[in-house]
Amino acid sequence: LYLFFHLPGTSEEVAPPVQQCFMVPKKEINVVSDMAKWKRSQAYADYMGFILTLNEGVRGKKLTCEYKISEPIEKLVALLNTLDRWIDETPPVDQPSRFGNKAFRTWYAKLDQEAEKLVSAVIPKHLADAAPEVAVYLKESVGNSTRIDYGTGHEAAFAAFLCCLCKIGVLRVDDQMAIVFKVFNRYLEVMRKLQKTYRMEPAGSQGVWGLDDFQFLPFIWGSSQLIDHPSLEPRHFVDEKVVNENHKDFMFLECILFITEMKTGPFAEHSNQLWNISAVPSWSKVNQGLIRMYKAECLEKFPVIQHFKFGSLLPIQPVTS
């Protein structure tokens, strides 16, 4: 599982062993039959390997526990803080329709313009050539500026962004917990603020049949955090008191809290799939089921994956190893 976490010596400024030819990622999935290419691709294997490596890395750990915070992690948090600040600087505009506030386009245009510079600040000088490739995934990770929507495909682009940083050796094996707890968690906070501020539509929402309107990964990693918890069982996450008391420790409960803030009415009605999950006997069963569901409902769905982009770090070529 650690294949794409580079492990050169301990020295920070190690030049990559092979001269990588970076490229700007592009769309490769144009028709439904292209989905077979995706499932056989190196990109799919690496992406899924990355998700599962992090799933193991956070198993049984609280968000508030001690873990190493490296310089690249701090720089990534600073990058996300910048995106957050831009939201404050770009208030919603007055418009007739309640959803899809057009100020998001102004916010997005700033990211579009600055993305490469933001990424260059995170990666070491000798990897500067990677910035245009990696920046594409950052730009894809915040929602669509035409439709003013956000969904699991955008979330996948952020995971791909982090995966690329691991593949070029910026993030390392001992950054695993910080990748989820510090960086991904901060990303979620910024995305929730975007969704609230600009009233973004859910992209490709399956309505009541989807797990959540906007996210999926925090439910996977969040359920892994709860595996073998001495007292919290899956049936407890629909209990408001339990959520209020424990959400700062567990990503899964943080997501539940956000849903209940955003939606009205009985939980079983607005979030039926999650309600069903609360009947599963153990967190490890929940975790395994969510991984299967993620592959089936997100990674194997053409409307989601048609937007995914492929380059030298996440190639469309079939798996070699």
XYZ file of C-alpha atoms in Angstrom, residues 46-224:
179
model
C -3.058 4.576 -7.283
C -6.099 6.614 -6.282
C -7.787 3.654 -4.576
C -4.500 2.602 -2.979
C -4.121 6.106 -1.571
C -7.670 6.146 -0.122
C -7.148 2.730 1.494
C -3.691 3.590 2.864
C -5.156 6.634 4.610
C -8.121 4.530 5.763
C -5.677 2.261 7.623
C -3.585 5.213 8.814
C -6.460 6.841 10.763
C -8.003 3.638 12.070
C -9.035 4.008 15.717
C -7.515 7.509 15.996
C -9.204 10.722 17.113
C -8.923 14.036 15.248
C -7.563 15.508 18.467
C -4.759 12.958 18.979
C -1.036 13.781 18.630
C 0.587 13.389 15.211
C 3.515 14.797 13.268
C 2.943 18.037 11.339
C 5.582 18.517 8.647
C 6.371 21.720 6.791
C 4.465 20.700 3.600
C 1.388 19.987 5.764
C 1.619 23.478 7.276
C 1.972 24.974 3.792
C -1.134 23.092 2.585
C -3.144 24.395 5.533
C -1.930 27.923 4.694
C -3.091 27.396 1.085
C -6.566 26.388 2.317
C -6.615 29.344 4.702
C -6.027 31.590 1.678
C -9.052 30.081 -0.107
C -11.082 30.658 3.047
C -9.984 34.299 3.245
C -11.019 34.831 -0.391
C -14.572 33.732 0.524
C -14.690 36.544 3.117
C -13.413 38.963 0.478
C -16.063 37.853 -2.052
C -19.495 38.219 -0.425
C -22.575 36.766 -2.163
C -24.338 39.124 -4.565
C -28.035 40.020 -4.609
C -29.800 37.906 -7.197
C -33.306 36.568 -7.809
C -32.486 32.847 -7.504
C -31.786 31.499 -4.033
C -29.249 28.898 -5.110
C -26.012 29.129 -7.040
C -24.827 32.594 -6.074
C -22.881 34.132 -8.951
C -20.234 35.563 -6.609
C -18.806 32.016 -6.612
C -17.627 32.656 -10.182
C -15.623 35.666 -8.999
C -14.112 33.596 -6.191
C -13.322 30.756 -8.604
C -11.712 33.100 -11.163
C -9.223 34.120 -8.473
C -8.328 30.489 -7.781
C -8.068 29.772 -11.503
C -5.578 32.613 -11.817
C -3.556 31.874 -8.665
C -3.617 28.050 -8.452
C -0.148 27.428 -9.898
C 1.386 30.049 -7.619
C -0.371 28.519 -4.586
C 0.922 25.042 -5.479
C 4.444 26.329 -6.158
C 4.536 27.614 -2.587
C 3.933 24.068 -1.298
C 6.471 22.142 -3.398
C 10.286 22.398 -3.287
C 12.165 24.304 -6.010
C 13.555 21.212 -7.751
C 9.978 20.035 -8.367
C 8.752 23.373 -9.746
C 7.897 21.704 -13.098
C 5.193 19.680 -11.352
C 3.162 22.755 -10.344
C 1.063 23.115 -13.552
C 0.089 19.422 -13.416
C -0.737 19.319 -9.717
C -2.568 22.685 -9.793
C -5.203 21.271 -12.173
C -6.459 18.939 -9.434
C -6.654 21.817 -6.964
C -8.759 23.864 -9.407
C -11.052 20.879 -10.027
C -11.570 20.282 -6.302
C -13.756 23.258 -5.357
C -16.815 22.866 -7.570
C -17.921 23.880 -11.046
C -18.030 27.594 -11.788
C -20.521 27.327 -14.651
C -23.128 25.260 -12.806
C -22.121 26.551 -9.338
C -22.328 23.038 -7.977
C -20.139 20.732 -5.924
C -20.080 16.961 -5.453
C -18.053 13.801 -4.931
C -16.181 14.256 -8.219
C -14.755 17.540 -6.901
C -13.895 15.867 -3.611
C -12.097 13.124 -5.583
C -10.037 15.804 -7.349
C -8.808 17.035 -3.951
C -7.840 13.500 -2.930
C -6.065 13.202 -6.317
C -4.269 16.496 -5.598
C -2.955 15.050 -2.311
C -2.119 11.738 -3.995
C 0.012 13.605 -6.580
C 1.877 15.391 -3.783
C 2.682 11.969 -2.315
C 3.818 10.638 -5.676
C 6.330 13.442 -6.141
C 7.580 12.950 -2.580
C 6.311 16.204 -1.043
C 4.096 14.278 1.399
C 5.485 11.149 3.048
C 4.401 8.027 4.886
C 4.589 9.688 8.296
C 2.301 12.491 7.059
C -0.658 10.118 6.741
C -2.603 11.185 9.818
C -1.937 14.864 9.149
C -3.112 14.453 5.523
C -6.559 13.380 6.769
C -6.872 15.173 10.111
C -5.179 18.447 9.285
C -5.349 19.000 5.519
C -8.448 17.101 4.417
C -10.362 18.257 7.465
C -9.461 21.890 6.720
C -10.508 21.321 3.096
C -13.916 20.104 4.348
C -14.346 23.232 6.459
C -13.589 25.468 3.465
C -15.949 23.468 1.207
C -18.752 23.705 3.763
C -18.222 27.455 3.909
C -18.355 27.649 0.084
C -21.536 25.546 0.017
C -23.209 27.736 2.641
C -21.984 31.119 1.385
C -22.787 30.619 -2.293
C -25.675 28.158 -1.798
C -24.034 25.669 -4.173
C -26.139 22.961 -5.754
C -25.183 19.316 -5.163
C -23.515 17.959 -8.322
C -25.175 14.815 -9.650
C -27.135 14.369 -6.434
C -29.105 11.166 -6.108
C -31.378 12.982 -3.678
C -32.490 10.804 -0.834
C -30.670 7.777 -2.296
C -27.234 9.344 -2.092
C -25.152 9.062 1.056
C -24.696 12.837 1.301
C -25.236 15.771 -1.047
C -21.606 16.810 -1.121
C -19.032 14.463 0.451
C -18.143 10.790 0.705
C -14.525 10.340 1.849
C -14.968 11.720 5.392
C -17.569 9.008 5.976
C -15.062 6.326 4.935
C -12.133 7.688 6.939
C -14.463 8.785 9.732
C -15.902 5.287 10.152
C -12.332 3.910 10.255
